[in-house]
mmCIF file with all atom_site columns, C-alpha atoms in Angstrom:
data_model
loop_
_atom_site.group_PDB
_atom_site.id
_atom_site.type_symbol
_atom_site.label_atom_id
_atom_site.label_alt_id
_atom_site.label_comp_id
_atom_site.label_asym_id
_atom_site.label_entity_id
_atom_site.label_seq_id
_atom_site.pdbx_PDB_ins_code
_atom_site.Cartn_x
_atom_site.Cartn_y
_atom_site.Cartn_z
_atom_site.occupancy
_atom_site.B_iso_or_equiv
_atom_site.pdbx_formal_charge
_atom_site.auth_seq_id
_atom_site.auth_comp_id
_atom_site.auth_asym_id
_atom_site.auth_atom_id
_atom_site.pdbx_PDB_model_num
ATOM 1  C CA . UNK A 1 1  ? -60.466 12.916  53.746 1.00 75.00 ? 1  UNK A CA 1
ATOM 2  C CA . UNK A 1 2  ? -61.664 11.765  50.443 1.00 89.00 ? 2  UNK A CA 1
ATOM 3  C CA . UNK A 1 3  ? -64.837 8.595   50.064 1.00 90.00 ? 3  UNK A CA 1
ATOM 4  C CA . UNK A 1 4  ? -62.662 5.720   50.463 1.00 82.00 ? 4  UNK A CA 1
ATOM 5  C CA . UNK A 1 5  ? -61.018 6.837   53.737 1.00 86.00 ? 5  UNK A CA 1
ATOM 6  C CA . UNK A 1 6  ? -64.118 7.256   55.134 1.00 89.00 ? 6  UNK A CA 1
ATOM 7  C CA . UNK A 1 7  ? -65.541 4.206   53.855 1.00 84.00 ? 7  UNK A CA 1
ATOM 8  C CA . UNK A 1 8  ? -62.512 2.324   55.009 1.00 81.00 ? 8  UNK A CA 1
ATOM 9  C CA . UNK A 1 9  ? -62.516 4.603   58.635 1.00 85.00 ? 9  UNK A CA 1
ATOM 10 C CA . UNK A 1 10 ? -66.643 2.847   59.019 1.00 86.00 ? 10 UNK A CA 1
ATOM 11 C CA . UNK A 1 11 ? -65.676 -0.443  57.577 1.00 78.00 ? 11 UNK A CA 1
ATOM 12 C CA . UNK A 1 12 ? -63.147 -0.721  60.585 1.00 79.00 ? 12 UNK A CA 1
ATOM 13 C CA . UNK A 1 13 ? -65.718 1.033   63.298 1.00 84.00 ? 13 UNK A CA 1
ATOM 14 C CA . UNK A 1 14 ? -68.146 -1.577  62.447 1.00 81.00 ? 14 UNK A CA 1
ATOM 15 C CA . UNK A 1 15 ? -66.057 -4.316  62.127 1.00 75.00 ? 15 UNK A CA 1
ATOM 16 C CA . UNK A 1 16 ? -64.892 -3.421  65.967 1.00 81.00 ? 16 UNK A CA 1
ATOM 17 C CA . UNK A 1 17 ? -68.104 -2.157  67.257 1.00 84.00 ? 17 UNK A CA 1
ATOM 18 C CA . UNK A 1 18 ? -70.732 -5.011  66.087 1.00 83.00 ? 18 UNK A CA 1
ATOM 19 C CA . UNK A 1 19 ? -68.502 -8.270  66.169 1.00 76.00 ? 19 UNK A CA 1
ATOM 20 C CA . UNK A 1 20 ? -69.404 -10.880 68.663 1.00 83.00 ? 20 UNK A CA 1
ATOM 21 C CA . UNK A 1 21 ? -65.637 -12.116 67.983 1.00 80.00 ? 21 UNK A CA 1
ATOM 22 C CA . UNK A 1 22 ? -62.837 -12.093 70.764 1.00 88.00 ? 22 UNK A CA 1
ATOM 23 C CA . UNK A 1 23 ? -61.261 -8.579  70.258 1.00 85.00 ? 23 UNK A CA 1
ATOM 24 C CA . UNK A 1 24 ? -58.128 -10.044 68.836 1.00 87.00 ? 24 UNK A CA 1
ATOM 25 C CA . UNK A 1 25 ? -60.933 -11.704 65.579 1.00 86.00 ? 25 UNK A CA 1
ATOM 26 C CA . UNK A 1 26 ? -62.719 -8.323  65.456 1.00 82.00 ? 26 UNK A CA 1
ATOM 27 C CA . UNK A 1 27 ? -58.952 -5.861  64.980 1.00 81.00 ? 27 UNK A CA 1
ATOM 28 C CA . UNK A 1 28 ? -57.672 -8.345  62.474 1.00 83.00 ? 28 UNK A CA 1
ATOM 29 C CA . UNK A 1 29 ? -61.302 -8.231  60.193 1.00 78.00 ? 29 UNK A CA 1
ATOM 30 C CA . UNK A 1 30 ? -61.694 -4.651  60.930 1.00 75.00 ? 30 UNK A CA 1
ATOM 31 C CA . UNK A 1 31 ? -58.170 -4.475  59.350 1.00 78.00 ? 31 UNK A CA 1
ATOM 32 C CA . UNK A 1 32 ? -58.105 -6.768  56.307 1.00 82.00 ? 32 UNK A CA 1
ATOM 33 C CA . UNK A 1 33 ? -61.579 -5.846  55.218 1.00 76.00 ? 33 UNK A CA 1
ATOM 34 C CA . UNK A 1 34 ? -60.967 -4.198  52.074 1.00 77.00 ? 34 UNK A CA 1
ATOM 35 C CA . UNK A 1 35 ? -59.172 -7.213  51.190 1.00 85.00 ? 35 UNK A CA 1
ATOM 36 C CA . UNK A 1 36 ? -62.685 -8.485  49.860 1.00 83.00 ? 36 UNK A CA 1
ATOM 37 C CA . UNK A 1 37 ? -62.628 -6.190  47.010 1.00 83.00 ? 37 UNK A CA 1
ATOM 38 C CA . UNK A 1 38 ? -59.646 -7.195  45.848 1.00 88.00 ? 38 UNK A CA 1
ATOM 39 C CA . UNK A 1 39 ? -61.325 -10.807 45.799 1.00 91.00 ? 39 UNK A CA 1
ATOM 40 C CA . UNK A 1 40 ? -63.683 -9.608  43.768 1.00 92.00 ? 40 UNK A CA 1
ATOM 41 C CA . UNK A 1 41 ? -61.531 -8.204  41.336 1.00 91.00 ? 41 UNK A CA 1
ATOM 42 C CA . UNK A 1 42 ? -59.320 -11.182 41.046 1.00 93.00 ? 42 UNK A CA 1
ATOM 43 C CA . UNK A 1 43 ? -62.844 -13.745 40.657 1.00 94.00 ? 43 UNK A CA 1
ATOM 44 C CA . UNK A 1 44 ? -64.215 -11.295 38.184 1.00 91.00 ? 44 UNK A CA 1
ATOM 45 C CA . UNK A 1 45 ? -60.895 -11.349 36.070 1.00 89.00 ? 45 UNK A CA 1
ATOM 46 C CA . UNK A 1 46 ? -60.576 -15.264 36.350 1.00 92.00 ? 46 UNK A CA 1
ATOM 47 C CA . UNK A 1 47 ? -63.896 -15.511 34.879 1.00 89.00 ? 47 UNK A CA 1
ATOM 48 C CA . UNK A 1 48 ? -63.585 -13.673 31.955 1.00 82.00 ? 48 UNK A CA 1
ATOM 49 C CA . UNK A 1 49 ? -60.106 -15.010 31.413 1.00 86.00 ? 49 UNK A CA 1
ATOM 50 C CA . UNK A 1 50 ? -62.179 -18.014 31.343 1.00 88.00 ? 50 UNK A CA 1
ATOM 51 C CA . UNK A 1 51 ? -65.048 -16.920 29.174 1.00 82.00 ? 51 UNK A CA 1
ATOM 52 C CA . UNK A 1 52 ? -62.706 -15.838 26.430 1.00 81.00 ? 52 UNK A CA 1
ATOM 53 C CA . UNK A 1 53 ? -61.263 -18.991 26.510 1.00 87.00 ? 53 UNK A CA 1
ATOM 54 C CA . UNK A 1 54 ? -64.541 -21.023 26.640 1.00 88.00 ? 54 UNK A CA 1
ATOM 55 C CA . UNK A 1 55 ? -66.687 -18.660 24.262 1.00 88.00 ? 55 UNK A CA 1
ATOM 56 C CA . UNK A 1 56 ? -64.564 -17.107 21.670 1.00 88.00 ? 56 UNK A CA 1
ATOM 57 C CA . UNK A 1 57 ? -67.494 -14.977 20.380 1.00 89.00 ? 57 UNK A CA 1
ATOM 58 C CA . UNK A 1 58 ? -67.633 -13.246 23.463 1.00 82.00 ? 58 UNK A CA 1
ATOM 59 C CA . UNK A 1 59 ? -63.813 -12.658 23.094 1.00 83.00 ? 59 UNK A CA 1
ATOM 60 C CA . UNK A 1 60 ? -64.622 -10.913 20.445 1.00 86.00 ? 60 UNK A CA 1
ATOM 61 C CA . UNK A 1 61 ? -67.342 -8.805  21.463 1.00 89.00 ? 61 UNK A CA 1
ATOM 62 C CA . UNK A 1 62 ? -65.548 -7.669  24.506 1.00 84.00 ? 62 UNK A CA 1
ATOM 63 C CA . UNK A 1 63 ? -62.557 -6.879  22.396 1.00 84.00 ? 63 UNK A CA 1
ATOM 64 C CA . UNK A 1 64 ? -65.097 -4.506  20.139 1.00 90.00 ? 64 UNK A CA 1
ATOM 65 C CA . UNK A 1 65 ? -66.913 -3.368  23.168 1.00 92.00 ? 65 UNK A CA 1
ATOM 66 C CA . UNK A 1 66 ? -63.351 -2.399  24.891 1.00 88.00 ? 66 UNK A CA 1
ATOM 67 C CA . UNK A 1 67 ? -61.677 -0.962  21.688 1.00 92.00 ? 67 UNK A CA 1
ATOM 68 C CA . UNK A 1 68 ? -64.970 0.943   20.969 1.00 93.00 ? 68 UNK A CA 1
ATOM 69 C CA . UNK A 1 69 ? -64.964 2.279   24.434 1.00 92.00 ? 69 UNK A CA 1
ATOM 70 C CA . UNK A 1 70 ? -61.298 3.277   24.486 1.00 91.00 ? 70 UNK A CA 1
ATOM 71 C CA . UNK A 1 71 ? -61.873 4.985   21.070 1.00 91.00 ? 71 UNK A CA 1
ATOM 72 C CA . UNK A 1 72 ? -64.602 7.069   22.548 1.00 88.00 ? 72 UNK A CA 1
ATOM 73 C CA . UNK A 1 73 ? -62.841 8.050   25.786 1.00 80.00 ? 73 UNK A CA 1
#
């Protein structure tokens, strides 16, 4: 069982165990839990889909910064 097994295995414990929800609430959060990182992956993508519209130098920098980083890798 590798980290995120277990850390989705806890997520769901504790989303059973310590919900004052009707059990029905608590099985359907202890479920779709990890869907909250894939929020944050989307909002964090948005906004800097945004920045490099709305700031152009920092387009650039993050395409040096990327490039640089891929180069090195």
């Amino acid at each position: 069982m590798n980290i995120t097994e277990i850390v989705y295995v806890v997520g769901v414990v504790l989303g059973l165990v310590c919900g004052d929800a009707q059990i029905a609430h608590r099985v359907t959060l202890a479920v779709l839990w990890p869907l909250g990182l894939v929020a944050f992956v989307v909002t964090l993508g948005v906004l800097l889909v945004a920045a490099l519209v709305a700031f152009p130098l920092f387009a650039g920098a993050l395409l040096a910064a990327g490039v640089a980083l891929w180069a090195f890798l």
